[in-house]
Coordinates of C-alpha atoms in Angstrom, one line a residue:
M147 CA 32.8 5.2 19.2
P148 CA 33.6 2.3 16.8
P149 CA 34.5 3.5 13.3
L150 CA 31.6 1.8 11.5
V151 CA 29.1 3.0 14.0
K152 CA 30.4 6.5 13.6
I153 CA 30.1 6.4 9.9
R154 CA 26.5 5.0 10.1
S155 CA 25.4 7.6 12.6
E156 CA 26.8 10.5 10.6
R157 CA 25.8 9.2 7.1
D158 CA 22.6 11.2 6.8
Q159 CA 24.5 14.5 7.3
M160 CA 27.1 13.7 4.6
S161 CA 27.3 15.1 1.1
A162 CA 26.4 12.9 -1.9
I163 CA 30.0 11.9 -2.5
E164 CA 30.6 11.2 1.2
R165 CA 27.5 9.0 1.3
R166 CA 28.8 7.0 -1.6
I167 CA 32.1 6.4 0.2
A168 CA 30.3 5.6 3.5
D169 CA 27.9 3.1 1.8
F170 CA 30.8 1.3 0.1
I171 CA 32.7 1.0 3.4
L172 CA 29.6 -0.1 5.3
D173 CA 28.7 -2.8 2.7
N174 CA 32.3 -4.0 2.2
A175 CA 34.1 -3.4 5.5
H176 CA 35.7 -6.9 5.3
L177 CA 37.2 -6.0 1.9
L178 CA 38.5 -2.6 2.7
R179 CA 42.0 -3.9 3.7
D180 CA 42.5 -4.8 0.0
Y181 CA 41.8 -1.2 -1.3
S182 CA 44.2 1.7 -1.4
S183 CA 42.8 5.1 -1.4
Q184 CA 43.3 5.3 -5.2
Q185 CA 41.7 2.0 -5.8
L186 CA 38.7 2.9 -3.7
A187 CA 38.4 6.2 -5.6
S188 CA 38.6 4.4 -8.9
A189 CA 35.9 1.9 -7.8
L190 CA 33.5 4.8 -6.9
G191 CA 34.4 7.1 -9.8
I192 CA 35.6 9.9 -7.5
S193 CA 38.9 11.6 -6.8
Q194 CA 41.5 10.2 -4.4
S195 CA 41.4 13.5 -2.5
S196 CA 37.7 12.9 -1.8
V197 CA 38.6 9.6 -0.1
V198 CA 41.3 11.3 2.0
K199 CA 39.1 14.1 3.0
F200 CA 36.3 11.7 4.0
A201 CA 38.7 9.8 6.3
Q202 CA 39.8 13.1 7.9
K203 CA 36.2 14.3 8.3
C204 CA 35.5 11.1 10.2
G205 CA 38.2 11.9 12.7
F206 CA 41.1 9.9 11.3
K207 CA 44.6 11.2 10.3
G208 CA 44.1 9.8 6.8
Y209 CA 42.9 6.9 4.8
P210 CA 45.4 4.4 6.1
D211 CA 44.3 5.2 9.7
L212 CA 40.7 4.7 8.7
K213 CA 41.4 1.4 7.0
Y214 CA 43.4 0.1 9.9
S215 CA 40.7 1.0 12.4
I216 CA 37.9 -0.6 10.4
G217 CA 40.1 -3.7 9.8
A218 CA 40.7 -4.0 13.5
A219 CA 37.0 -3.6 14.3
V220 CA 36.0 -6.2 11.7
A221 CA 38.6 -8.7 13.1
R222 CA 37.2 -8.2 16.7
N223 CA 33.7 -8.9 15.5
G224 CA 34.7 -12.0 13.5
G225 CA 34.1 -10.2 10.2
G226 CA 37.0 -11.2 8.0
D227 CA 36.6 -13.3 4.9
E228 CA 37.4 -16.5 6.6
E229 CA 36.0 -15.5 9.9
Q230 CA 32.6 -14.7 8.4
Q231 CA 32.0 -18.3 7.4
P232 CA 29.9 -20.4 9.7
A233 CA 31.8 -22.5 12.2
S234 CA 32.3 -26.2 11.5
V235 CA 30.1 -28.7 13.1
E236 CA 33.0 -29.8 15.3
D237 CA 33.6 -26.3 16.7
D238 CA 30.0 -25.3 16.9
D239 CA 29.1 -26.7 20.3
A240 CA 26.2 -25.3 22.4
L241 CA 28.4 -23.1 24.7
H242 CA 30.0 -21.5 21.7
V243 CA 26.7 -20.7 20.1
I244 CA 25.3 -19.3 23.3
E245 CA 28.3 -17.1 24.0
T246 CA 28.5 -15.8 20.4
L247 CA 24.8 -14.9 20.4
R248 CA 25.1 -13.2 23.8
R249 CA 28.1 -11.1 22.7
A250 CA 26.5 -10.2 19.4
K251 CA 23.3 -9.0 21.1
L252 CA 25.3 -6.8 23.5
E253 CA 27.3 -5.3 20.7
S254 CA 24.1 -4.7 18.6
E255 CA 22.3 -3.0 21.5
E256 CA 25.4 -0.9 22.3
E257 CA 25.6 0.3 18.7
T258 CA 21.9 1.0 18.6
G259 CA 22.2 3.0 21.8
L260 CA 24.9 5.1 20.2
L261 CA 22.7 5.8 17.2
N262 CA 19.9 7.1 19.4
P263 CA 21.1 9.9 21.7
T264 CA 19.3 10.5 25.0
P265 CA 17.7 13.8 23.9
V266 CA 16.1 12.0 20.9
L267 CA 14.7 9.3 23.1
E268 CA 13.4 11.8 25.5
H269 CA 11.8 13.8 22.7
I270 CA 10.0 10.7 21.4
A271 CA 8.8 9.7 24.8
A272 CA 7.4 13.2 25.3
T273 CA 5.8 13.1 21.9
L274 CA 4.0 9.9 22.8
A275 CA 3.1 11.0 26.3
T276 CA 1.4 14.2 25.1
A277 CA -0.4 12.7 22.1
E278 CA -4.2 12.7 21.9
R279 CA -4.1 9.4 20.1
I280 CA -1.3 7.1 19.1
F281 CA -1.7 5.0 15.9
V282 CA 0.7 2.1 15.7
C283 CA 1.2 0.3 12.4
G284 CA 3.6 -2.5 11.2
L285 CA 3.4 -5.4 8.8
G286 CA 4.6 -9.0 9.1
E287 CA 7.1 -9.4 11.9
D288 CA 7.2 -5.7 12.4
G289 CA 3.4 -6.0 13.2
L290 CA 4.1 -8.4 16.0
V291 CA 6.4 -5.9 17.7
A292 CA 4.0 -3.0 17.0
R293 CA 1.1 -4.9 18.6
E294 CA 3.1 -5.6 21.8
F295 CA 4.2 -2.0 22.1
A296 CA 0.7 -0.7 21.5
L297 CA -0.5 -2.9 24.4
K298 CA 2.2 -1.5 26.7
L299 CA 1.2 2.1 25.7
S300 CA -2.4 1.3 26.4
L301 CA -1.5 0.1 29.9
L302 CA 0.0 3.5 30.6
G303 CA -3.5 5.0 29.9
L304 CA -2.6 6.3 26.4
L305 CA -5.3 6.1 23.8
T306 CA -3.6 3.7 21.3
V307 CA -5.0 2.3 18.0
Q308 CA -3.0 -0.6 16.5
H309 CA -3.3 -1.6 12.8
A310 CA -1.7 -4.5 10.9
D311 CA -3.5 -3.6 7.7
P312 CA -2.5 -0.3 5.9
V313 CA -5.9 -0.1 4.1
L314 CA -7.7 0.0 7.5
M315 CA -5.1 2.5 8.7
M316 CA -6.1 4.7 5.7
A317 CA -9.7 4.8 7.0
N318 CA -8.5 6.7 10.1
L319 CA -6.7 9.4 8.3
A320 CA -9.8 11.6 7.9
T321 CA -9.9 12.1 11.7
V322 CA -6.2 12.9 12.2
G323 CA -5.4 16.0 14.2
P324 CA -2.3 17.9 15.2
R325 CA -1.9 16.1 18.5
D326 CA -2.1 12.6 16.9
V327 CA 1.0 10.5 16.5
L328 CA 1.7 7.7 14.1
L329 CA 4.3 5.1 15.1
L330 CA 5.4 3.1 12.1
F331 CA 7.5 -0.1 12.3
S332 CA 9.3 -1.2 9.1
E333 CA 12.7 -2.9 9.3
H334 CA 13.9 -1.5 5.9
G335 CA 11.6 1.4 5.7
E336 CA 10.9 0.9 2.0
L337 CA 7.3 -0.3 1.8
P338 CA 5.5 2.2 -0.5
Q339 CA 2.1 1.8 1.3
L340 CA 3.7 2.8 4.7
S341 CA 5.4 5.8 3.1
Q342 CA 2.1 6.8 1.6
I343 CA 0.4 6.6 5.0
S344 CA 3.2 8.6 6.6
R345 CA 2.9 11.4 4.1
L346 CA -0.9 11.5 4.3
F347 CA -0.8 11.5 8.1
Q348 CA 1.6 14.5 8.1
D349 CA -0.5 16.3 5.5
D350 CA -3.5 16.0 7.9
G351 CA -1.4 17.6 10.7
G352 CA -0.2 14.5 12.6
R353 CA 3.3 13.6 13.6
V354 CA 5.2 10.5 12.5
V355 CA 7.8 8.5 14.4
S356 CA 9.5 5.7 12.5
V357 CA 11.3 2.6 13.7
T358 CA 13.6 1.2 11.0
R359 CA 17.2 0.2 10.4
H360 CA 19.8 3.0 10.6
T361 CA 20.3 2.8 6.9
A362 CA 18.9 5.6 4.7
N363 CA 15.3 4.8 3.7
P364 CA 12.2 6.8 2.6
L365 CA 10.3 6.2 5.9
R366 CA 13.1 7.4 8.1
A367 CA 13.9 10.3 5.9
H368 CA 10.5 11.8 6.0
A369 CA 9.5 11.0 9.6
D370 CA 9.3 13.8 12.2
A371 CA 11.4 11.6 14.5
S372 CA 13.0 8.2 14.2
L373 CA 14.4 5.3 16.1
A374 CA 17.4 3.8 14.3
V375 CA 18.3 0.2 14.8
S376 CA 21.7 -1.4 14.2
A377 CA 22.0 -5.2 13.6
H378 CA 24.7 -6.8 11.6
H379 CA 26.0 -10.4 11.4
A380 CA 27.4 -12.7 8.7
M381 CA 24.6 -15.2 9.3
P382 CA 21.2 -14.0 8.3
H383 CA 19.3 -15.9 11.0
I384 CA 21.5 -14.4 13.7
E385 CA 21.2 -10.9 12.2
Q386 CA 17.4 -11.2 12.4
M387 CA 17.6 -12.1 16.0
L388 CA 19.9 -9.1 16.6
Y389 CA 17.4 -6.8 14.9
R390 CA 14.5 -7.9 17.0
A391 CA 16.6 -7.7 20.2
S392 CA 17.8 -4.1 19.4
V393 CA 14.2 -3.0 18.5
Q394 CA 13.0 -4.4 21.8
Y395 CA 15.9 -2.6 23.6
L396 CA 14.9 0.7 22.1
L397 CA 11.3 0.3 22.9
D398 CA 12.1 -0.7 26.5
V399 CA 14.1 2.5 26.9
V400 CA 11.3 4.7 25.6
F401 CA 8.8 2.9 27.8
A402 CA 11.1 3.3 30.8
L403 CA 11.5 7.0 30.1
L404 CA 7.7 7.4 29.9
C405 CA 7.3 5.8 33.3
H406 CA 10.1 7.9 34.8
A407 CA 9.1 11.3 33.4
Y408 CA 5.3 10.9 33.8
P409 CA 4.4 9.6 37.2
E410 CA 0.7 9.7 36.4
R411 CA 1.3 7.3 33.6
R412 CA 3.3 5.0 35.9
G413 CA 0.4 5.1 38.4
Q414 CA -2.1 4.1 35.7
L415 CA 0.3 1.3 34.7
D416 CA 0.4 0.0 38.2
I417 CA -3.4 0.1 38.4
N418 CA -3.9 -1.8 35.1
L419 CA -1.3 -4.4 36.0
E420 CA -3.0 -5.0 39.4
R421 CA -6.3 -5.5 37.6
M422 CA -4.8 -7.9 35.1
H423 CA -3.2 -9.9 38.0
H424 CA -6.5 -10.1 39.9
M425 CA -8.3 -11.2 36.7
I426 CA -5.8 -14.0 36.0
H427 CA -5.5 -15.3 39.5
S428 CA -9.1 -14.9 40.8

C-alpha cells in the first residue's frame, strides 16, 4: 500500500499525537524531504521519539525510511515543489492533458478502493438492501450525485426518498424507524445542518451512512457506516474531477454488489429498465 494511503487509512485509529504527525505529513508531503525528525518534532511541539515511533508503527524501519518512501511517492505522482506547478502552454498539449487525467483518475480510484475494504462495502450494500426506506440527502454538487444514486436504488425496487433541502429532510424525521437508512453525501462532511440531521436520525432509531472525503470530519465520525473518498491533485479543478470520479466508482461498486448479492433486486432492475426502454422507444 502506498505510504500516504496507509497513513490516511489508519489515521482514525491513531492517538492524538500520532494524528498530529499524520495530518502534517498528509498536508505537507512535498516538503517532508526538508525536515529531519527533530525539525518535524519541533514544528509540532512533540518529542523526537514520538516521530520515530510513528514511523515504526506505520511499518517503516525509522523516520528516514518513511521520509524516503513518501518522497518517492510524491515524485512518482508529480508532487514535488516544481512538479506541482501547472505545465507551460508549450508542454500542455491535448495528449498530455488526456493522459495525465487518465492516470490521475486511476490512481485516485485505486486509493479510494484501498480505503474501503470489501467487508465494509458488502455491509453497506446489505444495509441498503434490507432497509425499509432509504433517505438520500446531499447539497450542491453532492446533491447531484445523491439524486442519481437515489434513482438507481429506486430502479432496484428499494423505497427511496431523495432530498436536496435539509429543512424538508427534517420533516421526515418524525416517521423514522429502526429499519430506515439515511445516506448523506457531503464532500468535506462539515456542514452543521447535515450533522444535525444525522444525529436526529440516529436518535430516532435510524442508521446513517456517510459519503465524504477520507479526512476526519464530524459527519464521518458519527455515521454508523461510511464510504471514504481519496482525491488529491495540485490543480483544484483536476482534484474536483478526481473526487467526483472516485465517488462514482464507490457507488458503482455498491450498486454492483446489490445486484450480485440480491437476485430479486436485479430482477426488478431488469423489469424497470425494460419498461423505461419501451416508454422511450414506443
